[in-house]
Amino acid sequence: MNLMFGWATPVVQRGYTQEQLQTEDLLPLPPAATPRACTADLWHQWSKACCAGKPSLLRALVGAYGGPYYALGVLKLLNDGLTFAGAMLLNLLVRHLEQATVTPPPSSSAAAGGHSSTGLSSSSNGSSISFGSAHSSSWLLLPGWCPVPGSPHWGFLLAGLLGLSALAKAIIGSQYNYRLNMVAVRLRAGVMGVLFRTALLSRAADSAGDVNTLMTVDTGRLANLCVSFHELWSLPLQIAAAMWLLYAQVRTAFLAGVVLCVALIPVNRMIAQRIQAASVSLMSAKDARLALMGQLLAHMAVVKALGWEQVLADKVRSHRSAELAALSLRKYLDALCVYFWAATQLLLSGTTFGLMVLLGQPLRPSVVFTCLPLFNVLIAPLNAFPWVVNGVVEALVSLQRLQAYLLLPQRAISWAYTENELPLMQDVHMWQQQRQEQQQGQVPPQSQLVVLEGQAADTLPQRQQKQQQQGSKAAGTQQDAARSDQ
């Protein structure tokens, strides 16, 4: 049932019978996918990295979610292998049909004395294979109970294997996508939970900048890294395997596709670099605009009193104009990338078959029907590779932004670290001792921070300074009162 997603059947049936699904109708999340568990795993790994003196958000993500994510590489490899298995089975099936159509009648073959013990006969040049007579031995009597190439049952076997490979590819692909999305959901929930906890621990002046953009945009781009990373190593393997199989079919005519693919590499790199620069400019302009809007809304009374509406509005418009300019450049590059790669299939097939005709090679049905699916297999990675590179670049930029925010100065609050048992991040025993001394009325040491229930107390020099200020204010008030009496 798990293989065919049978656990979703009750929800589908309930949605079919009811007018609208409610919250209680949804399936419960797995224990490992709850926001609390995802946040705890990532926060523990991030705290350990900070304690070791080498804070790295990427290592923390690998430590928290790397185990199930790396195991998905096996499913990805099997899914890609079944893609090429279908093309090769189709090649064998078409060749089998070709040999059956060009075979001479069985009577002429028998007269020539070409009848074999397995029910097969060959022509004089050995290029075609014919079926045996109806009275030949059945394939069930052959050793291993397996049909041999050229027998009538060989085509049925190839057709069955072609259907089974498509079915297996669909099952493995659906399981891979489901489990990959589960890892991406866990990663997204964990990063958002860690960001929320960091916002509570950081100072208001530090966390009021681009936290909104980090929570909405950068977290999603980092979650897309789960999809892009496996595609980053899988797509080059698919391209290499498709090119090798094309070479096995068309030989020297394969050079046309190789030259075309090599010519596309610098164009791909240039577009990826431009998209990266546009993404960085877009995020910088968005952060500046959101920070200015936050300050404007927080101090609206002061802005109204001083008459700064027009000045600040012009600044907001300038940031928005820069943001729209970067966004438009990025979209134009995306459109160019889509148009450029959409024409690759036509160029690849046209140049390959055209070169075959020029070289005098025959366009047999087995070659054409095999090359067409191989072209589709080759074009899909070629079309997706620029987007994968773009997704990885954007994820790395977002990863650096998230790591910079997590490294902001934080308050030493025990509830954030006691559950992880990390004394280097927060000395719990010292905190408990300071709390007992404060309750007993003892004066804390000079210039030492006292943590009580998540609130920081003033140090001793600050207390003394406040007492002196209060004393001077009281003396001034008494002098004013005496002067008024006189």
XYZ file of N, CA, C and O in Angstrom, residues 146-282:
548
model
N 13.685 -19.901 -22.052
C 13.815 -18.513 -22.502
C 13.840 -18.479 -24.019
O 14.547 -19.286 -24.645
N 13.077 -17.580 -24.649
C 13.111 -17.487 -26.113
C 14.430 -16.908 -26.590
O 15.048 -16.081 -25.914
N 14.850 -17.341 -27.749
C 16.107 -16.871 -28.321
C 15.819 -15.745 -29.288
O 14.701 -15.620 -29.815
N 16.776 -14.871 -29.571
C 16.557 -13.798 -30.547
C 16.231 -14.357 -31.923
O 16.885 -15.273 -32.422
N 15.190 -13.817 -32.528
C 14.741 -14.258 -33.823
C 13.526 -15.141 -33.781
O 12.863 -15.326 -34.802
N 13.211 -15.723 -32.640
C 12.023 -16.559 -32.531
C 10.780 -15.700 -32.418
O 10.857 -14.520 -32.060
N 9.611 -16.254 -32.732
C 8.390 -15.436 -32.635
C 8.126 -14.915 -31.234
O 7.542 -13.838 -31.062
N 8.519 -15.695 -30.228
C 8.248 -15.266 -28.856
C 9.226 -14.182 -28.378
O 9.014 -13.606 -27.316
N 10.277 -13.957 -29.123
C 11.244 -12.933 -28.730
C 10.616 -11.529 -28.770
O 10.884 -10.698 -27.905
N 9.772 -11.279 -29.754
C 9.106 -9.981 -29.823
C 8.138 -9.770 -28.681
O 8.047 -8.660 -28.123
N 7.405 -10.848 -28.293
C 6.502 -10.716 -27.148
C 7.274 -10.434 -25.864
O 6.832 -9.658 -25.011
N 8.434 -11.076 -25.726
C 9.247 -10.835 -24.543
C 9.739 -9.386 -24.491
O 9.702 -8.738 -23.438
N 10.189 -8.864 -25.630
C 10.666 -7.478 -25.664
C 9.533 -6.499 -25.374
O 9.721 -5.511 -24.644
N 8.341 -6.754 -25.941
C 7.204 -5.867 -25.666
C 6.818 -5.908 -24.191
O 6.502 -4.872 -23.589
N 6.850 -7.120 -23.590
C 6.545 -7.207 -22.161
C 7.567 -6.488 -21.299
O 7.215 -5.794 -20.334
N 8.844 -6.673 -21.629
C 9.882 -5.977 -20.869
C 9.789 -4.461 -21.039
O 10.075 -3.709 -20.109
N 9.381 -4.008 -22.230
C 9.221 -2.573 -22.455
C 8.116 -2.006 -21.571
O 8.269 -0.940 -20.966
N 7.010 -2.731 -21.454
C 5.945 -2.274 -20.570
C 6.328 -2.338 -19.106
O 6.010 -1.437 -18.327
N 7.036 -3.400 -18.697
C 7.467 -3.513 -17.297
C 8.469 -2.427 -16.936
O 8.453 -1.904 -15.812
N 9.360 -2.086 -17.864
C 10.326 -1.017 -17.580
C 9.631 0.326 -17.405
O 9.999 1.113 -16.517
N 8.596 0.582 -18.215
C 7.847 1.823 -18.047
C 7.105 1.850 -16.713
O 7.048 2.886 -16.033
N 6.530 0.698 -16.311
C 5.833 0.624 -15.026
C 6.795 0.811 -13.862
O 6.505 1.547 -12.904
N 7.943 0.133 -13.927
C 8.933 0.283 -12.850
C 9.464 1.708 -12.776
O 9.675 2.248 -11.679
N 9.653 2.324 -13.924
C 10.129 3.715 -13.933
C 9.097 4.643 -13.296
O 9.456 5.575 -12.565
N 7.810 4.407 -13.559
C 6.773 5.246 -12.962
C 6.720 5.081 -11.446
O 6.603 6.063 -10.701
N 6.847 3.831 -10.969
C 6.796 3.587 -9.519
C 8.013 4.189 -8.831
O 7.898 4.888 -7.810
N 9.204 3.938 -9.364
C 10.421 4.459 -8.741
C 10.447 5.976 -8.804
O 10.841 6.661 -7.844
N 10.004 6.552 -9.932
C 9.989 8.005 -10.041
C 9.029 8.662 -9.074
O 9.346 9.698 -8.471
N 7.863 8.062 -8.873
C 6.910 8.634 -7.917
C 7.420 8.528 -6.486
O 7.271 9.466 -5.690
N 8.034 7.394 -6.141
C 8.598 7.258 -4.799
C 9.752 8.240 -4.575
O 9.887 8.818 -3.495
N 10.558 8.425 -5.603
C 11.674 9.370 -5.476
C 11.164 10.791 -5.275
O 11.652 11.528 -4.395
N 10.166 11.197 -6.057
C 9.637 12.556 -5.919
C 8.969 12.763 -4.565
O 9.114 13.829 -3.945
N 8.243 11.748 -4.091
C 7.575 11.875 -2.794
C 8.583 12.008 -1.659
O 8.470 12.904 -0.809
N 9.570 11.139 -1.637
C 10.552 11.189 -0.550
C 11.437 12.439 -0.650
O 11.858 12.978 0.373
N 11.706 12.872 -1.864
C 12.483 14.098 -2.026
C 11.704 15.306 -1.515
O 12.261 16.191 -0.853
N 10.411 15.347 -1.796
C 9.592 16.447 -1.279
C 9.479 16.399 0.239
O 9.391 17.450 0.885
N 9.480 15.204 0.806
C 9.455 15.097 2.262
C 10.715 15.685 2.878
O 10.661 16.404 3.889
N 11.854 15.400 2.289
C 13.109 15.974 2.793
C 13.102 17.496 2.624
O 13.540 18.238 3.515
N 12.585 17.980 1.491
C 12.525 19.423 1.274
C 11.590 20.104 2.271
O 11.890 21.204 2.770
N 10.471 19.455 2.598
C 9.548 20.022 3.596
C 10.201 20.061 4.973
O 10.074 21.045 5.719
N 10.902 19.001 5.336
C 11.603 18.992 6.625
C 12.669 20.074 6.681
O 12.815 20.764 7.705
N 13.405 20.217 5.598
C 14.447 21.248 5.577
C 13.842 22.653 5.691
O 14.345 23.490 6.439
N 12.769 22.889 4.973
C 12.132 24.205 5.015
C 11.576 24.508 6.404
O 11.752 25.619 6.932
N 10.919 23.516 7.010
C 10.383 23.722 8.357
C 11.492 23.948 9.373
O 11.372 24.804 10.268
N 12.589 23.182 9.246
C 13.690 23.372 10.183
C 14.359 24.725 10.057
O 14.663 25.381 11.059
N 14.588 25.180 8.816
C 15.230 26.487 8.618
C 14.339 27.609 9.117
O 14.810 28.560 9.770
N 13.044 27.527 8.864
C 12.138 28.566 9.344
C 12.066 28.575 10.867
O 11.995 29.637 11.493
N 12.078 27.379 11.485
C 12.088 27.334 12.943
C 13.357 27.914 13.543
O 13.316 28.638 14.550
N 14.496 27.620 12.934
C 15.763 28.177 13.430
C 15.803 29.689 13.233
O 16.293 30.434 14.102
N 15.280 30.168 12.120
C 15.213 31.619 11.909
C 14.310 32.287 12.933
O 14.632 33.371 13.458
N 13.199 31.684 13.242
C 12.292 32.256 14.237
C 12.945 32.284 15.617
O 12.827 33.263 16.360
N 13.658 31.219 15.956
C 14.342 31.193 17.253
C 15.468 32.220 17.295
O 15.680 32.879 18.318
N 16.183 32.370 16.189
C 17.241 33.378 16.148
C 16.671 34.779 16.248
O 17.268 35.665 16.876
N 15.511 35.022 15.655
C 14.883 36.338 15.760
C 14.490 36.650 17.196
O 14.557 37.806 17.624
N 14.101 35.635 17.968
C 13.779 35.862 19.371
C 15.022 36.123 20.203
O 14.972 36.874 21.187
N 16.138 35.511 19.830
C 17.364 35.659 20.601
C 18.186 36.875 20.183
O 18.983 37.373 20.973
N 18.022 37.341 18.956
C 18.834 38.451 18.471
C 18.272 39.769 18.955
O 17.128 39.866 19.411
N 19.099 40.780 18.824
C 18.673 42.109 19.202
C 17.696 42.648 18.174
O 17.743 42.317 17.003
N 16.804 43.543 18.648
C 15.772 44.069 17.760
C 16.375 44.856 16.608
O 15.898 44.822 15.482
N 17.467 45.576 16.872
C 18.084 46.385 15.820
C 18.727 45.514 14.745
O 18.799 45.892 13.579
N 19.197 44.331 15.160
C 19.856 43.463 14.196
C 18.864 42.630 13.391
O 19.085 42.344 12.226
N 17.764 42.218 14.030
C 16.828 41.303 13.384
C 15.710 41.995 12.645
O 14.849 41.334 12.085
N 15.684 43.317 12.632
C 14.587 44.027 11.980
C 14.865 44.317 10.516
O 14.062 44.966 9.871
N 15.976 43.848 9.969
C 16.339 44.191 8.603
C 15.676 43.316 7.571
O 14.558 43.567 7.126
N 16.355 42.235 7.197
C 15.883 41.420 6.089
C 15.318 40.087 6.543
O 15.352 39.111 5.806
N 14.791 40.004 7.769
C 14.264 38.731 8.254
C 13.023 38.319 7.467
O 12.775 37.125 7.257
N 12.243 39.294 7.008
C 11.057 38.947 6.215
C 11.441 38.283 4.900
O 10.829 37.285 4.489
N 12.454 38.809 4.243
C 12.908 38.205 2.993
C 13.522 36.835 3.237
O 13.343 35.912 2.435
N 14.232 36.668 4.338
C 14.831 35.374 4.649
C 13.758 34.310 4.873
O 13.906 33.167 4.434
N 12.686 34.693 5.559
C 11.638 33.721 5.866
C 10.809 33.352 4.643
O 10.329 32.230 4.532
N 10.606 34.280 3.731
C 9.706 34.041 2.611
C 10.421 33.570 1.354
O 9.924 32.682 0.650
N 11.579 34.154 1.044
C 12.243 33.895 -0.239
C 13.421 32.945 -0.075
O 13.504 31.907 -0.740
N 14.348 33.288 0.799
C 15.595 32.519 0.895
C 15.354 31.104 1.409
O 16.054 30.173 1.007
N 14.379 30.954 2.305
C 14.087 29.609 2.808
C 13.568 28.703 1.690
O 13.944 27.526 1.594
N 12.708 29.238 0.832
C 12.219 28.448 -0.295
C 13.307 28.093 -1.283
O 13.334 26.968 -1.816
N 14.205 29.017 -1.549
C 15.297 28.712 -2.479
C 16.247 27.671 -1.904
O 16.781 26.828 -2.642
N 16.459 27.721 -0.595
C 17.315 26.718 0.021
C 16.655 25.339 -0.016
O 17.337 24.321 -0.195
N 15.326 25.291 0.133
C 14.625 24.010 0.033
C 14.699 23.448 -1.382
O 14.734 22.223 -1.570
N 14.737 24.308 -2.390
C 14.868 23.838 -3.780
C 16.236 23.236 -4.067
O 16.414 22.574 -5.093
N 17.192 23.463 -3.167
C 18.510 22.850 -3.350
C 18.428 21.337 -3.274
O 19.260 20.636 -3.876
N 17.431 20.801 -2.547
C 17.269 19.344 -2.480
C 17.021 18.754 -3.862
O 17.534 17.686 -4.199
N 16.226 19.444 -4.660
C 15.949 18.961 -6.009
C 17.139 19.214 -6.933
O 17.509 18.360 -7.748
N 17.749 20.369 -6.800
C 18.805 20.762 -7.735
C 20.085 19.967 -7.546
O 20.815 19.727 -8.508
N 20.373 19.535 -6.311
C 21.653 18.871 -6.069
C 21.707 17.511 -6.759
O 22.701 17.178 -7.419
N 20.663 16.687 -6.623
C 20.662 15.383 -7.287
C 20.635 15.538 -8.806
O 21.233 14.732 -9.529
N 19.929 16.553 -9.281
C 19.922 16.780 -10.719
C 21.279 17.267 -11.220
O 21.629 17.048 -12.382
N 22.053 17.888 -10.351
C 23.345 18.429 -10.764
C 24.320 17.338 -11.160
O 25.127 17.509 -12.081
N 24.280 16.177 -10.484
C 25.153 15.071 -10.879
C 24.448 14.094 -11.809
O 25.112 13.357 -12.555
N 23.117 14.062 -11.786
C 22.399 13.116 -12.627
C 22.328 13.570 -14.084
O 22.459 12.733 -14.999
N 22.111 14.854 -14.298
C 21.959 15.341 -15.667
C 23.218 15.143 -16.510
O 23.115 14.725 -17.677
N 24.435 15.435 -16.010
C 25.617 15.126 -16.838
C 25.760 13.649 -17.173
O 26.177 13.304 -18.288
N 25.390 12.756 -16.237
C 25.439 11.329 -16.545
C 24.436 10.958 -17.624
O 24.736 10.143 -18.515
N 23.241 11.535 -17.564
C 22.246 11.256 -18.601
C 22.718 11.754 -19.966
O 22.529 11.077 -20.982
N 23.313 12.936 -19.985
C 23.811 13.479 -21.254
C 24.916 12.593 -21.827
O 24.941 12.283 -23.031
N 25.842 12.152 -20.967
C 26.941 11.305 -21.445
C 26.424 9.962 -21.948
O 26.855 9.472 -23.006
N 25.483 9.344 -21.227
C 24.950 8.048 -21.667
C 24.168 8.184 -22.970
O 24.274 7.326 -23.868
N 23.379 9.251 -23.097
C 22.616 9.448 -24.332
C 23.548 9.673 -25.525
O 23.306 9.153 -26.624
N 24.622 10.421 -25.317
C 25.569 10.652 -26.408
C 26.274 9.359 -26.818
O 26.490 9.104 -28.002
N 26.605 8.527 -25.862
C 27.282 7.262 -26.194
C 26.348 6.331 -26.968
O 26.762 5.675 -27.931
N 25.080 6.271 -26.565
C 24.127 5.431 -27.278
C 23.852 5.973 -28.673
O 23.656 5.194 -29.626
N 23.825 7.292 -28.821
C 23.669 7.866 -30.149
C 24.868 7.537 -31.039
O 24.716 7.268 -32.233
N 26.049 7.543 -30.451
C 27.233 7.171 -31.218
C 27.158 5.715 -31.658
O 27.575 5.365 -32.773
N 26.613 4.859 -30.804
C 26.473 3.459 -31.178
C 25.473 3.265 -32.318
O 25.560 2.276 -33.056
N 24.562 4.214 -32.509
C 23.552 4.085 -33.561
C 23.980 4.758 -34.861
O 23.775 4.201 -35.940
N 24.534 5.954 -34.772
C 24.783 6.746 -35.988
C 26.262 6.937 -36.286
O 26.604 7.580 -37.287
N 27.114 6.475 -35.395
C 28.568 6.536 -35.617
C 29.061 7.966 -35.820
O 28.812 8.822 -34.984
N 29.696 8.242 -36.964
C 30.347 9.542 -37.156
C 29.360 10.701 -37.224
O 29.734 11.845 -36.978
N 28.099 10.430 -37.580
C 27.107 11.500 -37.604
C 26.837 12.054 -36.211
O 26.248 13.133 -36.075
N 27.279 11.352 -35.199
C 27.118 11.813 -33.823
C 27.933 13.079 -33.556
O 27.656 13.815 -32.612
N 28.946 13.350 -34.365
C 29.783 14.534 -34.153
C 28.978 15.825 -34.253
O 29.336 16.828 -33.627
N 27.907 15.828 -35.039
C 27.081 17.033 -35.146
C 26.456 17.382 -33.802
O 26.459 18.548 -33.380
N 25.924 16.363 -33.103
C 25.363 16.619 -31.784
C 26.406 17.022 -30.768
O 26.162 17.860 -29.900
N 27.598 16.432 -30.868
C 28.672 16.791 -29.930
C 29.093 18.241 -30.113
O 29.253 18.997 -29.138
N 29.277 18.656 -31.358
C 29.663 20.042 -31.621
C 28.592 21.007 -31.128
O 28.888 22.055 -30.542
N 27.330 20.652 -31.332
C 26.247 21.520 -30.877
C 26.230 21.634 -29.360
O 26.076 22.728 -28.810
N 26.410 20.508 -28.676
C 26.417 20.542 -27.207
C 27.615 21.321 -26.661
O 27.495 22.053 -25.675
N 28.776 21.163 -27.278
C 29.957 21.911 -26.834
C 29.780 23.400 -27.069
O 30.191 24.240 -26.260
N 29.128 23.756 -28.174
C 28.894 25.175 -28.459
C 27.922 25.804 -27.466
O 27.955 27.021 -27.241
N 27.076 24.988 -26.852
C 26.100 25.525 -25.909
C 26.677 25.728 -24.513
O 26.054 26.405 -23.691
N 27.829 25.160 -24.213
C 28.395 25.264 -22.866
C 28.753 26.706 -22.505
O 28.368 27.198 -21.429
N 29.513 27.471 -23.316
C 29.810 28.860 -22.925
C 28.563 29.736 -22.862
O 28.491 30.650 -22.026
N 27.587 29.467 -23.725
C 26.338 30.240 -23.660
C 25.620 29.961 -22.352
O 25.092 30.874 -21.695
N 25.598 28.703 -21.951
C 24.981 28.325 -20.681
C 25.673 29.002 -19.510
O 25.024 29.514 -18.583
N 26.990 29.034 -19.537
C 27.740 29.657 -18.443
C 27.501 31.160 -18.396
O 27.335 31.737 -17.315
N 27.454 31.805 -19.549
C 27.230 33.242 -19.570
C 25.843 33.593 -19.026
O 25.685 34.525 -18.225
N 24.840 32.828 -19.442
C 23.485 33.095 -18.957
C 23.397 32.857 -17.453
O 22.746 33.616 -16.721
N 24.047 31.805 -16.954
C 24.017 31.519 -15.518
C 24.686 32.634 -14.716
O 24.198 33.027 -13.648
N 25.797 33.175 -15.211
C 26.460 34.269 -14.514
C 25.607 35.527 -14.485
O 25.525 36.221 -13.463
N 24.955 35.820 -15.592
C 24.085 36.993 -15.630
C 22.874 36.827 -14.710
O 22.441 37.768 -14.039
N 22.336 35.632 -14.655
C 21.202 35.371 -13.768
C 21.629 35.488 -12.311
O 20.887 36.020 -11.467
N 22.828 35.019 -11.985
C 23.323 35.147 -10.621
C 23.492 36.606 -10.228
O 23.079 37.021 -9.132
N 24.093 37.409 -11.101
C 24.265 38.837 -10.798
C 22.917 39.535 -10.646
O 22.723 40.364 -9.747
N 21.958 39.196 -11.501
C 20.632 39.798 -11.387
C 19.935 39.374 -10.100
O 19.228 40.174 -9.473
N 20.131 38.141 -9.668
C 19.514 37.665 -8.425
C 20.088 38.384 -7.218
O 19.349 38.768 -6.298
N 21.402 38.588 -7.202
C 22.026 39.307 -6.087
C 21.532 40.744 -6.029
O 21.191 41.270 -4.952
N 21.459 41.408 -7.169
C 20.956 42.787 -7.204
C 19.497 42.852 -6.781
O 19.082 43.777 -6.060
N 18.711 41.878 -7.199
C 17.300 41.844 -6.834
C 17.117 41.700 -5.333
O 16.324 42.437 -4.714
